[in-house]
Tab-separated table of C-alpha atoms in Angstrom:
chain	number	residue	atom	x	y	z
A	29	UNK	CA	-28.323	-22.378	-4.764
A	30	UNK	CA	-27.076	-19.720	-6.900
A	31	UNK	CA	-23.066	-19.620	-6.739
A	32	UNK	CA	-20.607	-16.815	-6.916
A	33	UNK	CA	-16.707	-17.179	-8.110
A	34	UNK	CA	-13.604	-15.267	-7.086
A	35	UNK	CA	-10.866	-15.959	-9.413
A	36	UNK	CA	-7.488	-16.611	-8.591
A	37	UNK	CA	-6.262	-13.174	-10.179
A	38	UNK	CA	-8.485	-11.477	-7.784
A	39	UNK	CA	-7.236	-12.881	-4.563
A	40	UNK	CA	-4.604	-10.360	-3.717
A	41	UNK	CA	-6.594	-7.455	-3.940
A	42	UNK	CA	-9.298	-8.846	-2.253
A	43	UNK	CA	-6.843	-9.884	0.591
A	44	UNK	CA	-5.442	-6.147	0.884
A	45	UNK	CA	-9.069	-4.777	0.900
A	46	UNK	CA	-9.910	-7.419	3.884
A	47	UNK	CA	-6.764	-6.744	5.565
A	48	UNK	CA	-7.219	-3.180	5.975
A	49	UNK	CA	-10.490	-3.139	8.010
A	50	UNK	CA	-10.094	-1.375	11.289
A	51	UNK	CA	-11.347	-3.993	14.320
A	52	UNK	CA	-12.398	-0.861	16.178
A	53	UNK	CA	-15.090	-0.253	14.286
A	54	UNK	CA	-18.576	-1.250	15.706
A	55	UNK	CA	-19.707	-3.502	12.751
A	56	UNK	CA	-16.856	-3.427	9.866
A	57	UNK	CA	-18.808	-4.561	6.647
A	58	UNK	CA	-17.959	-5.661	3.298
A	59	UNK	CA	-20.583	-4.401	0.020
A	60	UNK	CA	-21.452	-6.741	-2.702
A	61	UNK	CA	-23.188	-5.049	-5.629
A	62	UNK	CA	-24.125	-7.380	-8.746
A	63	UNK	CA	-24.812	-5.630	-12.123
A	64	UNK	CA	-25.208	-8.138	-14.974
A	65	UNK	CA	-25.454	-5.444	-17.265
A	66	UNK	CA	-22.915	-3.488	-16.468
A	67	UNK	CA	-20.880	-7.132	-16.359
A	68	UNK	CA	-19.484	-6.865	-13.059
A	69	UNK	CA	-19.512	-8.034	-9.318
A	70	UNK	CA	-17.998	-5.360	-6.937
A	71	UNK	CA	-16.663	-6.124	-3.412
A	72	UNK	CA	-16.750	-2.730	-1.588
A	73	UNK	CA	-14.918	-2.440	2.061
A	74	UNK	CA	-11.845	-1.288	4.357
A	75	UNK	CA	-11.314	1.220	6.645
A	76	UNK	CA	-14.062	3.546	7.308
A	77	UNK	CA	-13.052	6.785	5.174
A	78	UNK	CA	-10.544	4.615	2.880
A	79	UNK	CA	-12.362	2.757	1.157
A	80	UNK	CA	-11.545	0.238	-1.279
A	81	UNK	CA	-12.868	-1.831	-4.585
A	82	UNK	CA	-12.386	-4.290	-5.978
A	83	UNK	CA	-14.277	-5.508	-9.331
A	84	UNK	CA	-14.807	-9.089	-10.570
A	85	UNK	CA	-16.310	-9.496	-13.444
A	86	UNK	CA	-19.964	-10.757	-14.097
A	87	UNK	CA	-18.978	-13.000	-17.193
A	88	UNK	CA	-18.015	-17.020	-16.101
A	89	UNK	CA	-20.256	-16.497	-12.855
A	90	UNK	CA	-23.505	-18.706	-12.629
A	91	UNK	CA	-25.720	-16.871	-15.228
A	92	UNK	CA	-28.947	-17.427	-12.529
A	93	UNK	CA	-26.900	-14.817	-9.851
A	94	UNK	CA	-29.323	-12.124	-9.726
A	95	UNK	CA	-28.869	-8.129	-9.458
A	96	UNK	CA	-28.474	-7.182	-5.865
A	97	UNK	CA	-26.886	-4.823	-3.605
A	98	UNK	CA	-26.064	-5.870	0.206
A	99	UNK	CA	-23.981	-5.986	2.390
A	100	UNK	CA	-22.232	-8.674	5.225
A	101	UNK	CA	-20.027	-8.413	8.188
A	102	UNK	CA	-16.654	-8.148	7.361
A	103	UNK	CA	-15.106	-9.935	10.454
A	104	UNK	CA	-15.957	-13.542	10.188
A	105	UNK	CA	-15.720	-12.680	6.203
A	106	UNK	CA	-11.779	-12.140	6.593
A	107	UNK	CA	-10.975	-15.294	8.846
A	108	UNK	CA	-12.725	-17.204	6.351
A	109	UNK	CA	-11.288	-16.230	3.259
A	110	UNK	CA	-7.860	-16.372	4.942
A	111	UNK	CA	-8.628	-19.945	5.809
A	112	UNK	CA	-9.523	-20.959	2.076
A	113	UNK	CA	-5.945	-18.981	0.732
A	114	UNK	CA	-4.517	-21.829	2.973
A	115	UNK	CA	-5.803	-24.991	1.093
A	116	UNK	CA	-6.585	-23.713	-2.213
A	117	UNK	CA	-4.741	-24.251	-5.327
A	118	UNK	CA	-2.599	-22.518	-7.105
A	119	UNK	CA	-5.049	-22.450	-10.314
A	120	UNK	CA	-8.663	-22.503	-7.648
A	121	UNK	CA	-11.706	-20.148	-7.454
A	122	UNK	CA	-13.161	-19.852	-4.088
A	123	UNK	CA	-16.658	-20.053	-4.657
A	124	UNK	CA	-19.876	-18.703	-2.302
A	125	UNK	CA	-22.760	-19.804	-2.728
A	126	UNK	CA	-26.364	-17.193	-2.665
A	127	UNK	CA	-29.429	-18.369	-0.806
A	128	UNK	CA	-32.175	-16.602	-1.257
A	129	UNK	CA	-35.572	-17.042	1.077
A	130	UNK	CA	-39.045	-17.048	-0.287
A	131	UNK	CA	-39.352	-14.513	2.817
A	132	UNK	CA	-36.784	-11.912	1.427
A	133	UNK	CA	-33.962	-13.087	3.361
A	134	UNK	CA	-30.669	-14.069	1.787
A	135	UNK	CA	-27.815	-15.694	2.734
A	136	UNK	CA	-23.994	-16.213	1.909
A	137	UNK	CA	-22.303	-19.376	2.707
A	138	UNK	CA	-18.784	-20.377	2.589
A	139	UNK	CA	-17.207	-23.831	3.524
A	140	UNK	CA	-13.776	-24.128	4.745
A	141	UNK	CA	-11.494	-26.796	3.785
A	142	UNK	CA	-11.954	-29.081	6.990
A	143	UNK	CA	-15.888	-28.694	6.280
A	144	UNK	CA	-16.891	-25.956	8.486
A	145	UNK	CA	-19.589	-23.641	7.202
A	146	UNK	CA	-19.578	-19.888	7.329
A	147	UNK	CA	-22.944	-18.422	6.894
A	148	UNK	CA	-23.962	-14.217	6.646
A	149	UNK	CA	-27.453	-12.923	6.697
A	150	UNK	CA	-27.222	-9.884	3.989
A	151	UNK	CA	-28.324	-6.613	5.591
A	152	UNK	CA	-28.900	-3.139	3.562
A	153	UNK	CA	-25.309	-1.793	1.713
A	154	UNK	CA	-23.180	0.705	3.433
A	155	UNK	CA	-24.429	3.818	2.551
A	156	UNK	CA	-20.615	5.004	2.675
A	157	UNK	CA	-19.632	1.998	0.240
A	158	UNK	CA	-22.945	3.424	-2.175
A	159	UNK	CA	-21.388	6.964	-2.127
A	160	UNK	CA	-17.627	5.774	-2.814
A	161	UNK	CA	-18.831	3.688	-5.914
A	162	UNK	CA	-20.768	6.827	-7.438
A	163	UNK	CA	-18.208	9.057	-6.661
A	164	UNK	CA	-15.153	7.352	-7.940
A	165	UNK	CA	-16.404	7.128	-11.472
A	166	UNK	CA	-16.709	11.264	-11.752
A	167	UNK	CA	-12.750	11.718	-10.136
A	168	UNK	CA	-10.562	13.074	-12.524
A	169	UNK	CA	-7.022	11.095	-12.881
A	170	UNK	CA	-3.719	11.086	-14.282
A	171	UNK	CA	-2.429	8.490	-15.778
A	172	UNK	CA	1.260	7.098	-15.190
A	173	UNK	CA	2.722	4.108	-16.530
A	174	UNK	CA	4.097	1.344	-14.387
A	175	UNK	CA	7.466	1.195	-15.535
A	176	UNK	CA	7.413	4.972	-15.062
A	177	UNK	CA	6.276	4.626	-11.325
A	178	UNK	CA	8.173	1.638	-9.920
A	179	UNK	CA	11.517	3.789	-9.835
A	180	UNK	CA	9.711	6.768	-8.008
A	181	UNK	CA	8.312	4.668	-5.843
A	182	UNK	CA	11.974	2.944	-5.168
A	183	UNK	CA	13.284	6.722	-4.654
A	184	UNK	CA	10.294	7.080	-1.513
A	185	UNK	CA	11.552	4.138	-0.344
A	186	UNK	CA	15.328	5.000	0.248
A	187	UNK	CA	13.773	8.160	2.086
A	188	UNK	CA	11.984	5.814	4.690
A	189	UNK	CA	10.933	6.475	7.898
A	190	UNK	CA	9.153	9.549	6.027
A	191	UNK	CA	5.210	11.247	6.931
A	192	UNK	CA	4.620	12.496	3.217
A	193	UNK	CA	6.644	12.296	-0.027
A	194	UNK	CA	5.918	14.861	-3.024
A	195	UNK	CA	6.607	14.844	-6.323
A	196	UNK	CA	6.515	18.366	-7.561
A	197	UNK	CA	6.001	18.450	-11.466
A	198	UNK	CA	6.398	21.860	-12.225
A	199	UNK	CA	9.617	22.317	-10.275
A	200	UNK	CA	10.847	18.712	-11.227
A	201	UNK	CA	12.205	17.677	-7.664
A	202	UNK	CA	10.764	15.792	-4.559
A	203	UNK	CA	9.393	16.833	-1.147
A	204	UNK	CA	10.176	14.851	2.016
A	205	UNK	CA	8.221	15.091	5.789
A	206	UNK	CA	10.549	13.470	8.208
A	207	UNK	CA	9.952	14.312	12.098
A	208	UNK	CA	7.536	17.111	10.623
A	209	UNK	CA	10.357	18.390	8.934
A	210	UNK	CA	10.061	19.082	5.165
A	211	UNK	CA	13.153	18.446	2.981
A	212	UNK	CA	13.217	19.450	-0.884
A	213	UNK	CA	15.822	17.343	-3.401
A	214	UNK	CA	16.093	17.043	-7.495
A	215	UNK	CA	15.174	14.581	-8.909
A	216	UNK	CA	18.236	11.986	-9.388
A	217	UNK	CA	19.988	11.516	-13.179
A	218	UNK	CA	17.656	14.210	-13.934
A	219	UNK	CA	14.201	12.992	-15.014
A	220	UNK	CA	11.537	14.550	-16.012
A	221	UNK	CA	8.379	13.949	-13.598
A	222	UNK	CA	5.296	12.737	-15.447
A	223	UNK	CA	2.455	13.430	-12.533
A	224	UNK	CA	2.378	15.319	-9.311
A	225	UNK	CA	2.063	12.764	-6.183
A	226	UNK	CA	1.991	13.286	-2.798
A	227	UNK	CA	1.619	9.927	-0.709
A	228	UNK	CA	1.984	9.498	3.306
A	229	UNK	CA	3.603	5.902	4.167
A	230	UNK	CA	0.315	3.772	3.746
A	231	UNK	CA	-0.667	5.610	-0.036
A	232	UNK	CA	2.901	4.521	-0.762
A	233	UNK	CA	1.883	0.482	0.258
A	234	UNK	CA	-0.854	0.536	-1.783
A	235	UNK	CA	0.982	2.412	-4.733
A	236	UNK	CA	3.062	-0.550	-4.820
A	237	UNK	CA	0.262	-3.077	-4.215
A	238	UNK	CA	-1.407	-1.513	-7.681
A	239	UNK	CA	1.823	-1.430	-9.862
A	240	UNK	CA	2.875	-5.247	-8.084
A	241	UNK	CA	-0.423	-6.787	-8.774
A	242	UNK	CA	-2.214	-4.472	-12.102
A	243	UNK	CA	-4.142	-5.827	-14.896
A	244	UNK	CA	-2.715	-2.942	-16.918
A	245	UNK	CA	0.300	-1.639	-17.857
A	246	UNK	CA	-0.591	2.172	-16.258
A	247	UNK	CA	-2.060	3.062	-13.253
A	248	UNK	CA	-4.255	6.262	-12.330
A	249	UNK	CA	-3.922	8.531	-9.476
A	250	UNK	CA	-6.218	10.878	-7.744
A	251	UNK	CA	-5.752	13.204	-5.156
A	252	UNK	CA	-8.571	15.998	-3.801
A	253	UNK	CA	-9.795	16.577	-0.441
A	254	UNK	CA	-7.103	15.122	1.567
A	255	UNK	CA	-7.566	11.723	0.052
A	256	UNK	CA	-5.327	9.345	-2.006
A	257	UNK	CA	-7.473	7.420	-4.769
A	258	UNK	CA	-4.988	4.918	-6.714
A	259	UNK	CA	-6.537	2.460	-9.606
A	260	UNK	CA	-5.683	0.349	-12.183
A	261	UNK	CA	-8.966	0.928	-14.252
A	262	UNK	CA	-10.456	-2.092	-12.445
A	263	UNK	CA	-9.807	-1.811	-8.638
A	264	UNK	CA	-9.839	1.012	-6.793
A	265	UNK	CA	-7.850	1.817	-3.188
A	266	UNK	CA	-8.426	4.841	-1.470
A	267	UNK	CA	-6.692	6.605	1.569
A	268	UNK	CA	-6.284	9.237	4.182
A	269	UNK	CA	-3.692	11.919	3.382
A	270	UNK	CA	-4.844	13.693	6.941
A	271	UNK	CA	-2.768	16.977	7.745
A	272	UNK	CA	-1.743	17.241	4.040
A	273	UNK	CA	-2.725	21.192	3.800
A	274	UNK	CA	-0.158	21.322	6.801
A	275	UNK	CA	2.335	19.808	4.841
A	276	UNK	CA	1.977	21.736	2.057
A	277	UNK	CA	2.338	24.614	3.865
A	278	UNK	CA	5.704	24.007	5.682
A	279	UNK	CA	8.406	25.538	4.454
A	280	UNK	CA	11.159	23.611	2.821
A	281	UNK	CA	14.959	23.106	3.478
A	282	UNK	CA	17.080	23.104	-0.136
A	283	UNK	CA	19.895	20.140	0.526
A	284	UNK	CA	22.665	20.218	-2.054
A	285	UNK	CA	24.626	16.551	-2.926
A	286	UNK	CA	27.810	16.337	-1.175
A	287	UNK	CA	28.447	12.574	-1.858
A	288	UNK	CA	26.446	9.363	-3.572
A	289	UNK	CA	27.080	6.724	-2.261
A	290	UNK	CA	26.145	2.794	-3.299
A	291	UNK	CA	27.317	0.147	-0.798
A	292	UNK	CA	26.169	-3.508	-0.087
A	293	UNK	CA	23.243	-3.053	2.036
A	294	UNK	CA	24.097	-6.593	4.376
A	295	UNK	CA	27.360	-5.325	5.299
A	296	UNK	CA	25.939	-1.940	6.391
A	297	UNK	CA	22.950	-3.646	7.934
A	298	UNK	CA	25.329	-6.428	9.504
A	299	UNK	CA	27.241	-3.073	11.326
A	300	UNK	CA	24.458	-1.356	12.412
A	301	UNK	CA	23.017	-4.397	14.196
A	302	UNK	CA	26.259	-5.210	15.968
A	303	UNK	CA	26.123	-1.817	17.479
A	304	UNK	CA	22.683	-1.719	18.560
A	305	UNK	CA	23.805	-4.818	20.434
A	306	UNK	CA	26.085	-2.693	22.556
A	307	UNK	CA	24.342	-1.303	25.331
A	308	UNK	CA	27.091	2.354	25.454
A	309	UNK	CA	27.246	2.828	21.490
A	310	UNK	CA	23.131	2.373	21.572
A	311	UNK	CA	22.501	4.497	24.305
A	312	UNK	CA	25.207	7.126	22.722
A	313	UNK	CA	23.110	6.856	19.701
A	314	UNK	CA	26.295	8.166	17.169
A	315	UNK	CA	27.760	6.733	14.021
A	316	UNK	CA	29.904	8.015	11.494
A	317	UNK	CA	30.163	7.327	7.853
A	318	UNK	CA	33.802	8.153	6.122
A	319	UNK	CA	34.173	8.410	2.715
A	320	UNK	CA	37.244	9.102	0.893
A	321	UNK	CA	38.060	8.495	-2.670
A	322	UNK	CA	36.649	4.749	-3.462
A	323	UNK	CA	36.610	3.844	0.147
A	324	UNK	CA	33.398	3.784	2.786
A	325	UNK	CA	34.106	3.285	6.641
A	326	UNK	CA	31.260	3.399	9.043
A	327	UNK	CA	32.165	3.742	12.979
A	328	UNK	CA	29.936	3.341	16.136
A	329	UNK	CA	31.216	4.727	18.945
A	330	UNK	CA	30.267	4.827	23.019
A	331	UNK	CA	32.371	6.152	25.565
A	332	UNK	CA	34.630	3.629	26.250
A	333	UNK	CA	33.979	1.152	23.128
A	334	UNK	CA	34.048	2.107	19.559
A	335	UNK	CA	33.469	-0.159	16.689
A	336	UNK	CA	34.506	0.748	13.377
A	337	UNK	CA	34.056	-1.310	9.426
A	338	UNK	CA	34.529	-0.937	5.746
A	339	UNK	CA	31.769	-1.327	3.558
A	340	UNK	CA	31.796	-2.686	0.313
A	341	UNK	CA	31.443	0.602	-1.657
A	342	UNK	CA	29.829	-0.474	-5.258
A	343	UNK	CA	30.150	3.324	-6.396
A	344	UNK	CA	31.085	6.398	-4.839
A	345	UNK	CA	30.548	9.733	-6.329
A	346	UNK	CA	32.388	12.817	-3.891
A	347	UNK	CA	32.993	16.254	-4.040
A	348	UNK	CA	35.969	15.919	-1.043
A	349	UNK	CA	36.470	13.712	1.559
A	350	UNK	CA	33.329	13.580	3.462
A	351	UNK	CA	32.754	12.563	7.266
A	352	UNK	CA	28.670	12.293	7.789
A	353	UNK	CA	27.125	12.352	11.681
A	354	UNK	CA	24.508	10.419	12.352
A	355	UNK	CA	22.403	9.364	15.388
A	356	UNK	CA	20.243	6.782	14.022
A	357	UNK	CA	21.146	3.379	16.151
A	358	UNK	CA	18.470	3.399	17.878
């Protein structure tokens, strides 16, 4: 039987594709479509309406594998290739072999480690997974490098829980949806934005999935018709930005810097935990944060029980003595 390869530097986009099928759906699938010419082998699957692809390519696989478009169930496909990540080698291929019937009928087989056999009768490709491989070759992108990206995407992050982040070229600042309330800031230490971006919590995960795991130096970004494409010239992830005319629409609330503030993030953490612990301070759901010259103090407080703390303030950049509410211990 005719055998087919997945390399090693393939296995962690293949596992985010397979990880993001929805178990709702009736019958998730998963798109194989073999070009020889065109030297590659692409795995097509996901969510339905977020696609994603990811492209091996055709030269080290058995020379006999034929040109072929199917598709298999994506289910049984996922347990199975979670099983192999398990026992394989750091520097292993998992390998699948192609049966093809004198009838018409063809096959893909896996073995597990402890022996077991995985077999999938191939059915006709997605028709969705057909239309997202045409269509992603005619998007227009911008390109970004990754060294460029990694402290944007660092920035989104220190804005988490969040429902959409923006990056607004033109105006040079950022856009945040928290609670369905949109917040506007500049840019920190004043750089100058290379693309416009606008990513809800999952485009961000798979922003950082590209840049973490790329087989380039850049990354390209799409974004038309409420959807989020994100490649690295090889693989291709794609998803919802739902409600994102909304968003644009809402207006904006201008926030000017009082205070920066850089403390060690276990102390802070190590507070904040101790308070949730207390049933009063939790259900008062109120902490302060005091700043004053090179000093930060944060407080939890109930009715009858208050807890209070220094933090280990790194840097601390004020325009007066600052006391900052907040009700976030729950």
């Amino acid at each position: 039987m005719k055998k087919l390869s997945m390399d090693k530097y393939y296995h962690p986009h293949i596992t985010k594709m397979l990880d993001s099928f929805d178990k709702t759906e009736r019958l998730p699938l998963l798109t194989f479509i073999i070009d020889q010419a065109a030297n590659h082998i692409c795995l097509i699957g996901g969510k339905s309406g977020e696609p994603t692809m990811v492209k091996l390519p055709f030269d080290g696989q058995d020379p006999t594998l034929q040109d072929g478009k199917w598709s298999i169930d994506a289910d049984m496909f996922k347990y199975y290739y979670h099983n192999c990540l398990k026992s394989v080698q750091v520097n292993e291929h998992i390998e699948l072999e192609i049966d093809e019937h004198t009838s018409g009928d063809t096959y893909v087989i896996g073995y597990t480690h402890d022996q077991g056999v995985r077999r999938w009768k191939c059915d006709s490709p997605c028709q969705e997974h057909l239309d997202y491989f045409t269509t992603i070759k005619s998007k227009s992108y911008q390109r970004i490098s990754i060294d460029a990206l990694e402290p944007l995407l660092e920035l989104a992050d220190s804005h988490r829980p969040l429902e959409f982040f923006q990056i607004d070229k033109t105006n040079n600042e950022i856009k945040v949806q928290r609670d369905s309330d949109v917040s506007t800031f500049s840019l920190p230490n004043n750089p100058e934005a290379e693309i416009d971006l606008v990513a809800n919590q999952e485009g961000l995960s798979v922003l950082k999935h590209v840049c973490g795991n790329a087989q380039s130096d850049s990354v390209m970004i799409n974004i038309d018709n409420e959807q989020l494409t994100v490649t690295d010239g090889q693989h291709y992830y794609s998803r919802s930005l739902a409600s994102l005319a909304e968003f644009e629409n809402k207006s904006k609330v201008n926030y000017e810097t009082e205070v920066k503030c850089v403390v060690d993030i276990s102390s802070l953490k190590t507070e904040i935990e101790t308070y949730t612990r207390v049933n009063q301070i939790k259900s008062n759901n109120m902490s302060l944060l005091y700043i004053i010259n090179n000093e930060a103090y944060i407080s939890g407080f109930g009715f009858t029980s208050d807890g209070f703390n220094s933090l280990s303030a790194l840097h601390i950049s004020a325009k007066k003595t600052s006391f900052t509410t907040s009700t976030s211990n729950n």
